Amino acid sequence: MEKRRKHSCKESERERRRQYPQFCSFLYRLLICVSYQFQHRKRLEREAKMLEIVRKKFTSVAFYVPSIQRIRPTFRNYSSAAKQMTVREALNSAIDEEMSADPKVFLIGEEVGEYQGAYKVSKGLLEKYGPERVVDTPITEAGFTGIGCGAAYYGLKPIVEFMTFNFAMQAIDHIINSAAKMNYMSAGQIPVPIVFRGPNGAAAGVAAQHSQCYAAWYGSCPGLKVLSPYSSEDNRGLLKAAIRDPDPVVFLENELLYGQSFPVSEEVLDSNFFLPIGKAKIERDGTDVTVTAYSRMVGHALEAAEILAKEGISAEIINLRSIRPLDRATINASVRKTNRLVTVEEGLPQHGVGAEICASVIEESFEYLDAPVERIAGADVPMPYAPNLERMAVPQIEDIVRAAKRACYRAGPSSSG
Amino acid sequence: MFTAQLSKNASRCAALLRPLKASLTSQLGRPFSSSVADDTTSLTIETSVPFISSVIDPPSRSAETTPKELLSFFRSMAVMRRMEIAAGSLHEAKLIREFCHLYVGQEAIAVGMEAAITRNDNLITSYRDHCIYLARSGELVAAFAEMIGRKDGCSGGKSGSMHFYKKDGGFYGGHGIVDAQIPLGCGLAFAQKYLKEDNVTFTLYGDGTANQGQWFEALNMAELWDLPAVFVCENNHYGMGTADRRATKSTAYYKRGDYVPGLKILFIKATVHPRLITLS
């Protein structure tokens, strides 16, 4: 139907031409407003992200001990990770910075001084701080661990290094009875701000007496905090948090990760950077199955996730970081999202970390599980020496892939398990 | 040196001590006159048994003291003895559960040591710690409350007879694992040296403990790093229930340190007046 024109043809033309620029300018102004809104929103998001990081820094710092005056918000650009850092460098820099910040921190252990560290983790520290603060000991774990605990009773902050945690079994009485339980037994009179650190778990070809993983043993002891980092960021942030913590902390490193490089951002390189104890990290988001891991197994799990992604299974990888306290909230939230769980650990299966995670998920999120929990752990044998047997005794990437497929009911009749 | 603590429990303390005064008075046949208690005239007393030493010259057998000091020693030891006897009765009545290790007969060690050291020196011992706690300015009622498991105890009732602590009095416990206290004591001495403090740590242990591995490890490191640590062996000739000659090849415990050159050892038998000589 033809629109009835109010004016005559010529007049309406003139009218429309008059209105046209106003309409155009209106459109133009509208476009500009929309684009400003868009840019403003991006800026707001960026600022919100920075504020979030600053807020996290301030709130989590409040839990730690007093040298907070030097905390300052860093408004740097977090978008790109420029530098590569090995785990060894991360640990060395963390110890170095904490020793320079607090004169009560000292390092004690075998070969930490003149030998520059059994694995060169304490390289350069003796030259920098002197033999009073970097103390070489005889091969007497029980003795020097007790000495470290006694020094901590008096208010110093020792970092006790074990060549491996297998040797810490000689000193485990002091770790548990003299350190972990002291704050409780003395009704708070004697806190023990000590860190026990060293490589844990299997190395390569060191056989039965040098390959055990102690995460589950220490993880069951009240009074201890137990950390197991993976990347350089984890190692640096968690060791700094451990040294500042007023409670005894068992810091389980991994010998095979010492030489591995990881990208680190500017924030990680800051001298006040640390990570909260008791929080897990979701290394990779996924929707189909949750895979929990700690230490070296996180790397295996990430590679398994790549393989699974090609087959259409989206795996969510959780890096536990903290064995005690265990981040049950993150694990359960993830399982409630994916409905399937695979736990991966290098340690022995019975009474292991995976068993505790499984129990926690069953207690809190049983209705959300669509499949039984799959548990991948080391074989229930003393670690063999021959390379083919050793390979079979430690979880491999294929084991994680198979377990994830089993959890997703994708295991075909031809595959074993 | 050890006096009844004037605290909110003062009246309870006084009540505990009242029968003690009465019985002593009747045995002595005369009341304690204030003149003896305040008498500060100097006395010289010679020990009844000579000192035996290894690698060090034994100290002189005579010691200077005053009647006032002697009376305070006696009072402290008497209180400790009465406390331990009462603890023994409570243990038999099952009011003190499980472990109760008594210091009967060893009071002189605690009292004598305390006479020569200060609050800034540290002291650490095994589980036989009731009287050491008292000597380090601990409260009598807090000790009993801890043994029975009440919240007024020195460790809040959470630890029991074996774990008395008083950090502000320089007393670090109270350790149930035999021989754990020796490396811990060396650690306290290490910290004192690290912080450049002019004080010493005394580590008490028993003859049974002297056979444990950690003792040798700690002794080696203490001498290697020249730590201000003094090790005191309270030899009651029994390790748990086993006589020392059945558990130890060489019962001359004071010669154990001979393998560590530079270590100085003093063997003090129980004397009438056990006064610790400061080793240089």
XYZ file of C-alpha atoms in Angstrom:
697
model
C 0.000 0.000 0.000
C 1.368 3.270 -0.899
C 2.219 5.511 1.880
C 0.159 8.715 1.818
C 2.501 11.649 1.655
C 1.791 14.590 3.814
C 3.416 17.111 1.529
C 3.711 17.289 -2.182
C 6.430 15.429 -3.955
C 8.921 18.287 -4.129
C 8.259 19.413 -0.612
C 8.657 15.928 0.796
C 11.912 15.574 -1.084
C 13.147 18.755 0.508
C 11.879 17.540 3.870
C 13.660 14.224 3.560
C 16.866 15.860 2.424
C 16.721 18.115 5.447
C 16.137 15.191 7.782
C 18.728 12.982 6.081
C 21.869 14.626 7.514
C 20.275 14.736 10.970
C 19.538 11.026 10.671
C 23.050 10.372 9.418
C 24.604 12.332 12.197
C 22.364 10.483 14.639
C 23.606 7.154 13.246
C 27.144 8.415 13.358
C 26.807 9.518 16.966
C 25.178 6.166 17.821
C 28.087 4.291 16.273
C 30.616 6.355 18.181
C 28.760 5.781 21.459
C 28.663 2.039 20.881
C 32.354 1.870 20.060
C 33.231 3.917 23.141
C 31.165 1.528 25.256
C 33.004 -1.388 23.742
C 36.444 0.086 24.385
C 35.444 1.175 27.868
C 34.236 -2.328 28.698
C 37.563 -3.814 27.571
C 39.393 -1.327 29.753
C 37.151 -2.092 32.690
C 37.780 -5.811 32.245
C 41.513 -5.277 32.150
C 41.424 -3.142 35.274
C 39.186 -5.653 37.025
C 41.684 -8.385 36.247
C 44.535 -6.319 37.671
C 42.517 -5.469 40.765
C 41.697 -9.137 41.221
C 45.351 -10.034 41.148
C 46.175 -7.249 43.582
C 43.286 -8.266 45.850
C 44.473 -11.863 45.848
C 47.927 -10.695 46.743
C 46.690 -8.652 49.683
C 44.201 -11.161 51.046
C 46.446 -14.176 50.783
C 49.385 -12.245 52.198
C 47.359 -11.597 55.356
C 47.722 -15.246 56.309
C 51.476 -15.094 56.357
C 53.941 -13.717 58.749
C 54.802 -10.243 59.223
C 57.215 -8.975 56.670
C 54.326 -7.521 54.709
C 55.479 -3.910 54.639
C 57.284 -4.374 51.386
C 54.293 -5.742 49.475
C 53.339 -3.350 46.736
C 50.776 -3.793 43.972
C 52.361 -4.415 40.610
C 50.468 -3.030 37.675
C 52.451 -4.784 35.043
C 51.234 -6.340 31.856
C 50.494 -9.992 32.548
C 49.650 -10.963 29.060
C 52.854 -12.601 27.865
C 55.305 -15.037 29.555
C 58.671 -13.871 28.289
C 61.300 -15.793 30.269
C 62.206 -19.473 30.568
C 63.353 -20.704 33.956
C 64.445 -24.154 35.102
C 63.063 -25.597 38.317
C 66.588 -25.537 39.743
C 66.886 -21.795 39.084
C 63.433 -21.249 40.539
C 64.378 -22.986 43.801
C 67.769 -21.259 43.975
C 66.243 -17.830 43.482
C 63.495 -18.497 46.026
C 65.971 -19.540 48.739
C 68.301 -16.673 47.858
C 65.571 -14.041 48.085
C 64.144 -15.363 51.346
C 67.598 -15.558 52.924
C 68.336 -12.001 51.936
C 64.973 -10.755 53.202
C 65.117 -12.438 56.624
C 68.405 -12.964 58.493
C 66.844 -15.765 60.547
C 66.541 -18.036 57.517
C 69.420 -20.480 57.108
C 70.080 -23.589 55.031
C 71.392 -26.810 56.577
C 72.032 -30.182 55.000
C 74.544 -32.431 53.308
C 76.616 -30.872 50.495
C 74.635 -27.622 50.492
C 77.698 -25.420 50.916
C 81.033 -26.164 49.296
C 79.633 -28.780 46.933
C 77.075 -26.132 45.807
C 74.234 -28.541 46.525
C 73.912 -32.231 45.743
C 71.785 -31.209 42.750
C 73.250 -27.685 42.555
C 70.058 -26.176 43.931
C 72.021 -24.119 46.485
C 74.635 -22.962 43.989
C 76.330 -19.710 44.958
C 74.639 -19.415 48.345
C 77.699 -20.238 50.440
C 79.728 -17.498 48.737
C 76.916 -15.035 49.244
C 75.872 -15.774 52.850
C 78.839 -17.508 54.454
C 79.240 -20.769 56.370
C 77.129 -19.623 59.329
C 74.000 -19.458 57.183
C 74.734 -22.241 54.696
C 75.735 -25.131 56.947
C 77.344 -28.310 55.633
C 76.606 -31.285 57.858
C 78.077 -34.750 58.322
C 75.952 -37.656 57.074
C 73.745 -37.638 60.157
C 70.116 -37.036 59.205
C 68.676 -37.708 62.658
C 71.228 -35.405 64.247
C 70.989 -32.414 61.937
C 67.215 -32.626 61.560
C 66.957 -32.495 65.354
C 69.344 -29.547 65.378
C 67.141 -27.805 62.785
C 64.042 -28.406 64.917
C 65.777 -27.118 68.053
C 66.865 -23.971 66.203
C 63.276 -23.481 65.036
C 62.055 -23.799 68.645
C 64.326 -20.846 69.502
C 62.883 -18.728 66.672
C 65.197 -19.265 63.724
C 63.852 -20.392 60.330
C 65.818 -23.391 59.115
C 65.566 -24.923 55.658
C 66.631 -28.528 56.161
C 67.696 -30.181 52.916
C 67.616 -33.954 52.527
C 69.531 -35.451 49.666
C 66.381 -37.428 48.985
C 63.358 -38.040 51.152
C 64.384 -41.680 51.376
C 67.143 -40.524 53.732
C 64.642 -38.457 55.661
C 63.312 -41.731 57.027
C 66.345 -41.663 59.322
C 65.001 -38.386 60.668
C 61.279 -38.973 60.390
C 60.913 -39.048 64.171
C 62.038 -35.429 64.325
C 59.838 -34.392 61.400
C 56.744 -35.893 62.983
C 57.321 -35.869 66.751
C 59.608 -32.890 67.204
C 58.281 -30.601 64.462
C 54.731 -31.462 63.431
C 53.299 -32.066 66.882
C 55.161 -29.460 68.932
C 52.808 -26.515 68.447
C 49.912 -28.647 69.619
C 51.724 -30.289 72.516
C 53.010 -26.994 73.869
C 49.558 -25.355 73.528
C 50.961 -22.784 71.105
C 54.027 -21.807 73.157
C 56.515 -23.274 70.682
C 55.678 -22.921 66.965
C 58.158 -24.550 64.568
C 58.790 -22.464 61.427
C 60.895 -25.070 59.607
C 60.996 -26.299 55.993
C 62.100 -29.826 55.095
C 62.879 -30.026 51.390
C 64.489 -32.378 48.911
C 63.756 -34.643 45.955
C 60.958 -37.174 46.393
C 59.785 -40.119 44.339
C 61.429 -42.035 41.533
C 64.509 -40.824 39.717
C 65.991 -42.905 36.893
C 67.706 -46.175 37.684
C 68.277 -45.603 41.411
C 66.268 -48.707 42.406
C 64.278 -49.664 45.456
C 65.874 -47.807 48.369
C 66.148 -44.477 46.558
C 62.844 -44.211 44.714
C 59.933 -44.078 47.132
C 57.315 -41.320 47.124
C 56.470 -40.083 50.621
C 53.582 -37.740 49.817
C 50.984 -40.074 51.338
C 52.958 -40.711 54.523
C 53.551 -37.047 55.352
C 50.132 -36.090 54.003
C 48.395 -37.999 56.763
C 50.163 -36.221 59.611
C 48.331 -33.378 61.402
C 50.535 -30.380 62.113
C 52.439 -30.653 58.832
C 51.882 -28.836 55.574
C 52.935 -30.893 52.563
C 53.612 -29.340 49.174
C 54.446 -30.977 45.858
C 55.160 -28.459 43.087
C 55.417 -29.134 39.352
C 56.474 -26.125 37.280
C 59.043 -23.409 37.974
C 56.257 -21.069 39.000
C 54.977 -23.683 41.468
C 58.434 -24.349 42.893
C 59.293 -20.691 43.321
C 55.967 -19.535 44.681
C 55.395 -22.465 47.013
C 58.935 -22.529 48.429
C 58.738 -18.836 49.263
C 55.371 -19.411 50.924
C 56.780 -22.390 52.824
C 59.756 -20.450 54.170
C 57.489 -17.643 55.358
C 54.995 -20.050 56.926
C 55.091 -20.342 60.742
C 54.343 -24.095 60.619
C 56.542 -27.031 59.588
C 56.343 -27.620 55.828
C 57.471 -30.709 53.918
C 58.435 -29.614 50.418
C 58.574 -32.554 48.001
C 60.561 -31.741 44.876
C 61.415 -34.052 41.991
C 64.925 -34.786 40.770
C 63.897 -35.325 37.152
C 62.205 -31.919 37.026
C 65.228 -29.935 38.238
C 66.588 -29.434 34.744
C 63.262 -28.838 33.039
C 62.449 -25.340 31.779
C 59.092 -23.634 32.123
C 57.921 -20.216 30.958
C 57.538 -17.705 33.796
C 55.772 -14.366 33.733
C 56.979 -11.060 35.162
C 54.811 -11.553 38.201
C 56.579 -14.809 39.071
C 59.979 -13.091 38.940
C 58.925 -10.460 41.481
C 60.670 -10.906 44.827
C 57.383 -10.816 46.714
C 55.702 -13.440 44.558
C 54.339 -16.459 46.374
C 51.512 -18.922 45.946
C 48.879 -19.792 48.563
C 49.307 -23.097 50.379
C 46.266 -25.356 50.040
C 45.110 -24.256 46.575
C 45.243 -26.513 43.527
C 45.660 -25.167 39.995
C 43.573 -26.152 37.007
C 46.275 -26.532 34.387
C 43.874 -27.292 31.565
C 40.127 -26.823 31.402
C 37.986 -29.699 30.259
C 34.476 -31.060 30.318
C 34.581 -34.839 30.037
C 36.878 -36.163 32.748
C 38.849 -34.724 35.676
C 42.438 -35.889 36.060
C 44.269 -35.008 39.299
C 48.046 -35.243 39.512
C 51.018 -33.828 41.399
C 54.683 -33.274 40.697
C 56.066 -34.949 37.584
C 52.798 -36.683 36.827
C 51.235 -33.313 35.954
C 53.440 -33.234 32.858
C 52.351 -36.763 31.935
C 48.710 -35.841 32.491
C 48.988 -32.773 30.246
C 50.461 -34.859 27.448
C 47.744 -37.462 27.950
C 45.169 -34.676 27.667
C 46.584 -33.750 24.241
C 46.202 -37.340 23.061
C 42.689 -37.578 24.481
C 41.676 -34.306 22.835
C 42.464 -35.789 19.443
C 40.047 -38.609 20.226
C 37.333 -36.227 21.317
C 37.716 -36.488 25.089
C 38.183 -33.165 26.842
C 40.183 -33.765 30.035
C 40.430 -31.248 32.873
C 43.885 -31.478 34.465
C 44.249 -30.429 38.098
C 47.744 -29.804 39.481
C 47.237 -30.498 43.202
C 50.285 -28.415 44.324
C 49.329 -29.006 47.959
C 48.986 -32.518 49.388
C 48.148 -31.295 52.875
C 45.870 -29.390 53.098
C 44.274 -31.001 50.073
C 42.170 -28.660 47.922
C 38.997 -30.730 48.161
C 36.837 -27.819 47.028
C 38.548 -27.498 43.643
C 38.599 -31.240 43.052
C 34.943 -31.691 43.953
C 33.837 -28.694 41.894
C 35.658 -30.149 38.905
C 34.144 -33.613 39.386
C 30.692 -32.081 39.675
C 31.327 -30.489 36.296
C 32.811 -33.473 34.453
C 31.270 -36.369 36.434
C 34.341 -38.581 35.987
C 37.614 -38.797 37.896
C 41.061 -40.253 37.299
C 43.690 -39.813 40.034
C 47.345 -40.073 39.027
C 50.324 -40.424 41.365
C 53.790 -41.891 41.280
C 53.596 -43.301 44.810
C 52.474 -46.682 46.015
C 48.754 -47.383 45.589
C 47.639 -48.571 49.008
C 46.704 -45.713 51.343
C 47.917 -43.257 48.705
C 46.960 -39.721 47.778
C 44.574 -41.070 45.115
C 42.786 -43.136 47.747
C 42.200 -40.010 49.838
C 40.919 -38.033 46.816
C 38.606 -40.893 45.894
C 37.204 -41.005 49.418
C 36.737 -37.242 49.473
C 34.854 -37.258 46.167
C 32.649 -40.141 47.257
C 31.846 -38.348 50.513
C 30.999 -35.030 48.890
C 30.044 -35.620 45.261
C 28.881 -39.221 44.962
C 25.649 -38.383 43.086
C 27.651 -36.538 40.444
C 29.828 -39.504 39.498
C 28.878 -41.228 36.259
C 31.649 -43.816 36.453
C 33.836 -45.450 39.114
C 36.925 -43.448 40.057
C 40.044 -44.661 38.230
C 43.232 -44.722 40.291
C 46.635 -44.701 38.573
C 49.607 -45.203 40.903
C 53.034 -46.788 40.946
C 53.155 -50.580 40.938
C 52.856 -52.268 44.319
C 56.480 -53.450 44.339
C 59.829 -52.096 45.459
C 61.175 -50.080 42.527
C 63.032 -52.374 40.123
C 66.379 -51.508 38.597
C 66.187 -52.836 34.995
C 64.882 -50.062 32.721
C 62.036 -52.067 31.226
C 60.807 -53.118 34.661
C 61.209 -49.582 36.017
C 59.121 -48.275 33.152
C 56.372 -50.700 34.083
C 56.497 -49.711 37.761
C 55.905 -45.995 37.191
C 52.744 -44.557 35.549
C 53.242 -43.707 31.863
C 51.244 -41.444 29.583
C 49.507 -44.416 27.951
C 48.259 -45.555 31.377
C 46.597 -42.203 31.974
C 45.030 -42.226 28.503
C 43.660 -45.725 29.020
C 42.270 -44.865 32.440
C 40.548 -41.752 31.119
C 39.009 -43.792 28.332
C 37.810 -46.389 30.829
C 36.223 -43.653 32.897
C 34.474 -42.391 29.782
C 33.394 -45.913 28.776
C 35.448 -45.651 25.608
C 37.703 -48.600 26.324
C 37.166 -50.909 23.348
C 37.187 -54.724 23.588
C 40.681 -54.878 22.104
C 42.425 -52.665 24.705
C 43.644 -54.228 27.937
C 42.071 -52.641 30.985
C 65.507 -19.507 93.964
C 62.343 -21.497 93.755
C 59.579 -19.796 95.716
C 55.865 -20.398 95.652
C 54.649 -18.347 92.701
C 52.487 -15.416 93.706
C 49.799 -15.811 91.133
C 46.035 -16.191 91.065
C 46.650 -19.682 92.472
C 48.590 -18.321 95.438
C 46.038 -19.425 97.989
C 46.000 -22.948 96.577
C 49.791 -23.084 96.654
C 49.851 -21.918 100.251
C 47.348 -24.590 101.197
C 49.499 -27.279 99.588
C 52.582 -26.146 101.481
C 50.997 -25.743 104.901
C 51.252 -29.416 105.973
C 54.885 -29.425 104.801
C 55.854 -26.634 107.174
C 54.088 -28.295 110.080
C 55.806 -31.671 109.658
C 59.274 -30.221 109.250
C 58.804 -28.045 112.292
C 57.862 -31.017 114.482
C 60.891 -33.044 113.319
C 63.342 -30.265 113.902
C 61.984 -29.545 117.360
C 62.041 -25.828 116.792
C 60.279 -23.504 114.368
C 62.124 -21.998 111.434
C 63.316 -18.747 112.843
C 63.409 -15.879 110.477
C 67.030 -15.324 111.345
C 68.151 -18.544 109.649
C 66.074 -17.878 106.559
C 67.624 -14.454 106.154
C 71.098 -15.353 107.292
C 73.526 -14.330 104.571
C 76.776 -15.076 106.369
C 79.088 -16.916 104.076
C 79.750 -20.611 104.596
C 82.261 -22.896 102.963
C 81.157 -26.458 102.410
C 83.264 -29.295 101.117
C 81.696 -32.078 99.051
C 81.631 -35.493 100.643
C 82.754 -37.322 97.480
C 85.536 -36.107 95.170
C 84.800 -35.194 91.565
C 85.974 -37.511 88.788
C 86.810 -35.998 85.447
C 88.038 -36.913 82.020
C 90.142 -34.592 79.852
C 89.484 -31.713 82.274
C 90.788 -30.724 85.681
C 88.169 -31.465 88.311
C 86.760 -28.385 90.047
C 87.503 -27.613 93.673
C 85.575 -29.573 96.255
C 84.649 -26.580 98.338
C 81.835 -24.208 97.557
C 80.723 -20.883 98.989
C 77.134 -20.526 100.099
C 74.906 -18.921 102.751
C 72.347 -20.421 105.147
C 69.610 -18.583 103.280
C 70.621 -20.202 100.022
C 70.927 -23.628 101.607
C 67.476 -23.320 103.094
C 66.012 -22.320 99.751
C 67.655 -25.356 98.150
C 66.201 -27.588 100.829
C 62.777 -26.057 100.494
C 62.780 -26.508 96.729
C 63.926 -30.103 96.921
C 61.369 -30.852 99.622
C 58.557 -29.396 97.517
C 59.725 -31.404 94.535
C 59.857 -34.613 96.572
C 56.380 -34.062 97.974
C 55.066 -33.277 94.508
C 56.496 -36.468 93.062
C 55.122 -38.600 95.885
C 51.686 -37.055 95.368
C 51.979 -37.648 91.618
C 52.828 -41.277 92.290
C 49.678 -41.665 94.400
C 47.554 -39.990 91.732
C 49.029 -42.325 89.143
C 48.119 -45.357 91.202
C 44.622 -43.965 91.611
C 44.481 -43.761 87.786
C 43.905 -40.025 87.880
C 47.171 -39.605 86.022
C 46.854 -41.821 82.975
C 49.465 -43.986 81.358
C 52.881 -42.399 81.752
C 54.140 -40.799 84.943
C 57.912 -40.650 85.336
C 59.041 -39.529 88.767
C 62.088 -37.540 89.707
C 62.389 -38.927 93.233
C 66.024 -38.940 94.302
C 67.174 -36.688 91.479
C 65.927 -33.376 92.847
C 69.436 -32.235 93.645
C 70.340 -32.113 89.955
C 67.528 -29.719 89.099
C 68.079 -27.500 92.111
C 71.843 -27.388 91.854
C 71.832 -26.593 88.157
C 69.285 -23.857 88.582
C 71.495 -22.230 91.202
C 74.250 -21.678 88.689
C 72.363 -20.707 85.517
C 70.029 -17.895 84.432
C 66.624 -17.728 82.760
C 68.334 -16.826 79.494
C 70.049 -20.197 79.418
C 67.953 -22.943 77.905
C 67.149 -26.295 79.405
C 65.757 -29.335 77.655
C 65.171 -32.788 79.009
C 63.417 -36.077 78.373
C 60.037 -37.104 79.783
C 61.173 -36.983 83.414
C 60.368 -33.322 83.499
C 58.079 -32.464 86.425
C 60.759 -31.048 88.709
C 62.738 -29.368 85.938
C 59.549 -27.512 85.033
C 59.199 -26.344 88.634
C 62.838 -25.313 88.760
C 62.332 -23.207 85.629
C 59.685 -21.073 87.372
C 56.822 -23.397 86.602
C 53.703 -23.363 88.782
C 52.816 -26.275 91.016
C 49.109 -26.173 90.227
C 49.781 -25.934 86.480
C 51.975 -29.035 86.760
C 49.320 -31.076 88.549
C 46.582 -29.818 86.228
C 48.610 -30.925 83.218
C 49.282 -34.356 84.695
C 45.570 -34.862 85.316
C 44.563 -33.409 81.961
C 42.841 -30.147 82.885
C 42.874 -27.016 80.751
C 44.718 -25.049 83.434
C 47.698 -27.261 82.816
C 50.918 -25.804 81.466
C 50.205 -27.331 78.051
C 46.456 -26.845 78.227
C 45.883 -30.425 79.316
C 46.774 -31.592 75.812
C 50.039 -33.306 76.499
C 50.215 -34.894 79.918
C 53.055 -35.725 82.229
C 55.734 -36.091 79.580
C 55.352 -32.739 77.790
C 55.728 -29.769 80.085
C 56.977 -26.617 78.344
C 57.726 -23.107 79.534
C 59.312 -21.090 76.774
C 59.455 -17.838 78.749
C 61.310 -19.690 81.485
C 63.783 -21.141 79.001
C 62.426 -24.673 79.348
C 61.890 -26.526 76.083
C 60.382 -29.738 77.373
C 59.374 -32.511 77.888
C 60.126 -35.088 75.057
C 58.719 -38.584 74.939
C 61.077 -40.075 72.368
C 64.259 -41.234 74.079
C 67.279 -39.253 72.883
C 65.283 -36.846 70.676
C 66.100 -34.070 73.125
C 69.844 -34.269 72.481
C 69.878 -33.005 68.876
C 67.087 -30.589 69.820
C 69.260 -29.217 72.613
C 72.142 -28.846 70.179
C 69.737 -26.966 67.918
C 68.903 -24.548 70.716
C 72.619 -24.037 71.309
C 73.111 -23.557 67.548
C 70.465 -20.831 67.575
C 72.094 -19.106 70.546
C 75.415 -19.083 68.728
C 73.759 -17.935 65.463
C 72.098 -15.018 67.250
C 75.392 -14.268 69.040
C 73.863 -14.618 72.476
C 76.127 -15.208 75.420
C 74.102 -18.099 76.835
C 74.215 -21.867 77.072
C 71.814 -24.768 76.547
C 71.729 -27.626 79.040
C 70.564 -30.939 77.622
C 69.617 -33.531 80.210
C 69.468 -37.203 79.370
C 69.626 -40.544 81.109
C 72.040 -43.454 81.183
C 69.672 -45.451 78.971
C 69.705 -42.659 76.434
C 73.500 -42.678 76.260
C 73.413 -45.739 74.005
C 71.279 -44.188 71.254
C 72.731 -43.188 67.887
C 71.482 -39.605 67.867
C 73.535 -38.877 70.964
C 76.775 -39.594 69.132
C 75.622 -37.686 66.036
C 74.729 -34.642 68.097
C 77.909 -34.787 70.148
C 80.021 -34.861 66.996
C 78.270 -31.834 65.511
C 78.289 -29.917 68.790
C 82.053 -30.166 69.027
C 82.565 -29.706 65.250
C 80.706 -26.401 65.304
C 81.744 -25.442 68.862
C 78.164 -25.076 70.087
C 77.451 -23.687 73.589
C 75.852 -26.933 74.739
C 76.292 -28.758 78.050
C 75.154 -32.376 78.227
C 74.086 -33.602 81.643
C 73.686 -37.338 82.187
C 71.310 -38.184 85.034
C 72.534 -41.641 85.793
C 69.988 -43.575 87.841
C 71.507 -46.888 86.710
C 68.310 -48.096 85.031
C 67.128 -47.620 81.449
C 63.386 -48.335 81.657
C 63.510 -51.610 83.577
C 66.953 -52.768 82.524
C 69.981 -52.293 84.788
C 72.826 -50.407 83.160
C 75.314 -53.269 83.335
C 72.897 -55.386 81.239
C 72.412 -52.714 78.596
C 75.782 -51.023 78.394
C 79.186 -52.478 77.757
C 80.977 -49.539 79.350
C 79.098 -47.952 82.243
C 81.730 -45.258 82.619
C 79.432 -42.849 80.783
C 81.727 -39.955 81.473
C 84.333 -41.485 79.177
C 81.995 -41.685 76.157
C 83.070 -38.373 74.790
C 86.705 -39.450 74.568
C 86.241 -40.243 70.893
C 85.487 -36.573 70.216
C 88.674 -34.595 70.752
C 88.212 -31.344 72.610
C 85.148 -32.435 74.571
C 85.395 -31.894 78.302
C 83.543 -34.185 80.633
C 82.833 -33.959 84.317
C 81.491 -36.744 86.421
C 79.626 -35.530 89.451
C 78.340 -38.114 91.826
C 75.392 -37.194 93.968
C 76.787 -34.878 96.590
C 75.368 -33.100 99.536
C 75.727 -29.854 97.712
C 75.606 -30.351 93.942
C 76.642 -27.104 92.402
C 77.282 -27.010 88.708
C 80.620 -25.574 87.769
C 80.579 -23.453 84.643
C 82.826 -25.047 82.052
C 84.957 -22.696 80.067
